[in-house]
Amino acid sequence: MGRRFWPIISIFCLVTAGCAGSETVLRKQVEMEGTIEQLTRQEKALDARIAELSRELRDLQQRMKGTEADVDAIRPGLDQLKASNDALYQRLAEQQPSSPGGEVHPQRVEAQADGTVAHPVAVAAAEKGGQEAYARAFAVYSQGNYPRAIEAFEAFVRAEPQSEFAPNALYWAGECYYAQKLYDSALKSFQRVVSEYPKARKVPDAMLKAGFSLIGLKDPVRARGELQSLVEKYPKSPAAVKAKEKLGHL
């Protein structure tokens, strides 16, 4: 083969090798694009999850702020509660007659001069101040003793209806009923918060749980109305966020 053909052969070899290399590069490019697309989908899913967790975190922070009054009420009362609890029950025991079997009933109600009935916790509230009585009721609720907590919260409201903690006490009484699936009683407690203490911070939460109670009572029409009213009156509240979620499933 003449020397003059060598450049042509060289070019042919380079072109052939280039074609084979282009196919490999193209295949690698397709594979890379598939990987990038998969990573993009995963990134979007991760962003969505992060956004969801951020919303949940903000909701939790708002709920924690909403219970500041409860925490502030409990903190100073717990130390006093620890010191005075035994003395309180001892005093109640001395004031009440024993049953035929000799058992003392510290939860006995006492008739007043005007014919009304007062619970011992209400008496304690009048003697020692509403804050400690509220803290004591909330402590019972925290222990999961819902019937006793209801008695204590409602007794507190009767004794201290003008207290800043009265709407909170009504709300937590409603929560106690709700936890026991006593939805009708729960609804009444939550509605009392709204009607008797319309400016209280617990009103949005009470409206939310009133809606949930109506759902428990199999009354979705009224439940929707209650939740929609909450969203309209308190659109920026954490309770409204929960209401919107629930409305989407009614």
XYZ file of C-alpha atoms in Angstrom:
250
model
C 0.000 0.000 0.000
C 1.413 3.357 -0.986
C 2.499 5.895 1.529
C -0.051 8.349 0.163
C -2.941 6.205 1.487
C -1.787 6.236 5.099
C -3.428 9.585 5.984
C -6.789 8.322 4.645
C -6.509 5.099 6.647
C -5.609 7.052 9.772
C -8.612 9.352 9.357
C -10.894 6.325 8.806
C -9.616 4.711 12.022
C -10.116 7.881 13.989
C -13.668 8.294 12.675
C -14.489 4.661 13.465
C -13.091 4.976 16.963
C -14.947 8.255 17.378
C -18.260 6.647 16.462
C -17.745 3.862 18.973
C -16.745 6.422 21.601
C -19.809 8.550 20.829
C -22.126 5.592 21.400
C -20.490 4.933 24.766
C -20.719 8.594 25.737
C -24.353 8.716 24.634
C -25.200 5.635 26.657
C -23.456 7.058 29.714
C -25.266 10.344 29.201
C -28.657 8.608 29.120
C -27.799 6.682 32.265
C -26.659 9.874 33.975
C -29.826 11.697 32.955
C -31.894 8.861 34.438
C -29.912 9.087 37.664
C -30.315 12.862 37.779
C -34.069 12.526 37.221
C -34.316 9.984 40.020
C -32.307 12.228 42.361
C -34.532 15.161 41.425
C -37.657 13.196 42.371
C -36.062 12.182 45.646
C -35.060 15.774 46.318
C -38.620 16.985 45.717
C -39.985 14.315 48.047
C -37.409 15.314 50.649
C -38.322 19.001 50.284
C -41.994 18.131 50.741
C -41.213 16.138 53.868
C -39.067 18.959 55.264
C -41.892 21.419 54.607
C -44.346 19.110 56.362
C -42.042 18.731 59.371
C -41.567 22.502 59.466
C -45.339 23.005 59.582
C -45.654 20.434 62.356
C -42.862 22.147 64.276
C -44.531 25.559 63.955
C -47.833 24.030 65.054
C -46.167 22.465 68.075
C -44.488 25.751 68.965
C -47.819 27.587 68.739
C -49.528 24.971 70.877
C -46.773 25.275 73.465
C -47.287 29.047 73.517
C -51.030 28.468 73.883
C -50.506 26.489 77.080
C -48.187 29.003 78.743
C -50.952 29.986 81.132
C -51.356 26.366 82.220
C -47.630 25.892 82.741
C -47.279 29.202 84.564
C -50.174 28.260 86.795
C -48.810 24.846 87.644
C -45.200 25.769 88.301
C -45.698 27.871 91.442
C -48.447 25.656 92.776
C -46.657 22.312 92.648
C -44.270 23.103 95.495
C -47.139 24.266 97.671
C -49.177 21.263 96.629
C -46.482 18.872 97.783
C -46.237 20.551 101.160
C -49.951 21.059 101.805
C -51.567 17.983 100.256
C -51.375 15.814 103.374
C -52.572 18.619 105.609
C -55.485 19.361 103.287
C -56.774 15.806 103.260
C -56.277 15.544 106.989
C -58.422 18.636 107.496
C -61.097 17.300 105.151
C -61.077 13.970 106.935
C -61.575 15.678 110.295
C -64.511 17.680 108.941
C -66.367 14.681 107.470
C -68.039 11.755 109.199
C -66.909 8.239 108.430
C -69.020 5.740 106.568
C -70.559 2.821 108.489
C -67.469 0.776 107.640
C -65.160 3.417 109.053
C -63.916 4.616 105.632
C -63.481 8.324 105.164
C -64.792 9.807 101.906
C -62.674 12.880 101.119
C -64.697 13.558 97.958
C -67.982 14.138 99.824
C -69.787 17.316 98.818
C -70.975 19.739 101.498
C -74.291 21.622 101.547
C -74.010 25.382 102.035
C -76.290 27.687 103.965
C -77.963 28.939 100.776
C -78.765 25.397 99.661
C -76.047 25.177 96.994
C -73.514 22.363 96.938
C -69.771 22.906 97.163
C -66.984 20.428 96.466
C -64.053 20.232 98.949
C -61.729 21.436 96.194
C -63.883 24.540 95.837
C -63.557 25.132 99.576
C -59.801 24.797 99.266
C -59.837 27.235 96.363
C -61.599 29.843 98.476
C -59.169 29.298 101.364
C -55.871 29.111 99.493
C -56.513 30.964 96.236
C -57.597 29.820 92.792
C -54.139 29.347 91.314
C -53.198 26.490 93.597
C -56.618 24.840 93.174
C -56.266 25.020 89.411
C -52.755 23.562 89.604
C -54.058 20.734 91.771
C -56.857 19.980 89.293
C -54.436 20.001 86.386
C -52.124 17.652 88.274
C -55.004 15.177 88.644
C -55.714 15.496 84.918
C -52.048 14.849 84.121
C -52.273 11.594 86.062
C -55.085 10.434 83.775
C -57.740 10.379 86.502
C -60.384 12.020 84.315
C -63.454 11.681 86.584
C -61.682 13.317 89.527
C -60.137 15.922 87.260
C -63.590 16.838 85.949
C -64.846 17.291 89.501
C -61.850 19.445 90.374
C -61.990 21.619 87.245
C -65.733 22.199 87.488
C -65.495 22.898 91.208
C -62.798 25.445 90.480
C -65.011 27.206 87.915
C -67.881 27.345 90.408
C -65.601 28.781 93.092
C -63.568 31.119 90.863
C -65.720 32.008 87.811
C -63.845 35.292 87.307
C -60.381 33.746 87.509
C -58.131 34.015 84.479
C -57.845 30.226 84.669
C -61.609 29.579 84.632
C -61.854 29.184 80.823
C -58.826 26.894 80.904
C -60.481 24.785 83.597
C -63.636 24.462 81.504
C -61.582 23.524 78.475
C -59.658 20.788 80.290
C -62.874 19.456 81.795
C -64.080 19.131 78.206
C -60.884 17.298 77.299
C -61.515 14.874 80.168
C -65.012 14.151 78.859
C -63.696 13.841 75.316
C -60.994 11.373 76.366
C -63.757 9.172 77.811
C -65.831 9.540 74.609
C -68.520 11.412 76.527
C -68.956 13.691 73.548
C -72.196 15.390 74.631
C -70.711 16.530 77.948
C -67.470 17.477 76.207
C -69.396 19.620 73.729
C -71.161 21.483 76.524
C -67.868 22.258 78.264
C -66.227 23.520 75.090
C -69.285 25.621 74.221
C -69.215 27.184 77.682
C -65.672 28.356 77.079
C -66.813 30.151 73.916
C -70.032 31.601 75.318
C -68.905 32.544 78.839
C -65.311 33.590 78.076
C -65.358 34.856 74.458
C -62.043 36.715 74.824
C -60.106 33.830 76.368
C -57.079 32.393 74.592
C -58.647 28.933 74.776
C -61.592 29.894 72.562
C -60.070 28.690 69.230
C -59.050 25.375 70.795
C -62.494 25.037 72.381
C -64.178 25.637 69.010
C -61.936 23.019 67.420
C -62.751 20.396 70.032
C -66.442 21.327 69.896
C -66.303 20.445 66.202
C -64.527 17.182 67.000
C -67.148 16.399 69.650
C -69.908 16.906 67.074
C -68.091 14.481 64.795
C -68.070 12.028 67.699
C -71.823 12.590 68.025
C -72.265 11.713 64.314
C -73.378 15.223 63.433
C -71.091 16.203 60.515
C -73.294 19.112 59.398
C -72.995 20.976 62.694
C -69.366 19.922 62.970
C -68.583 21.482 59.603
C -70.336 24.694 60.641
C -68.361 24.868 63.894
C -65.006 24.246 62.206
C -65.760 26.679 59.390
C -66.672 29.343 61.946
C -63.337 28.748 63.672
C -61.421 29.178 60.410
C -63.262 32.426 59.654
C -62.883 33.969 63.120
C -59.345 32.820 63.931
C -57.693 32.116 60.561
C -54.114 32.401 61.853
C -54.527 30.176 64.900
C -53.030 26.662 65.079
C -56.556 25.431 65.808
C -57.690 26.808 62.430
C -54.971 24.781 60.700
C -56.314 21.626 62.345
C -59.867 22.649 61.450
C -58.956 23.026 57.776
C -57.392 19.560 57.771
C -60.502 18.051 59.342
C -62.823 19.929 56.945
C -60.985 18.332 54.059
C -62.133 14.918 55.285
C -65.747 15.721 56.178
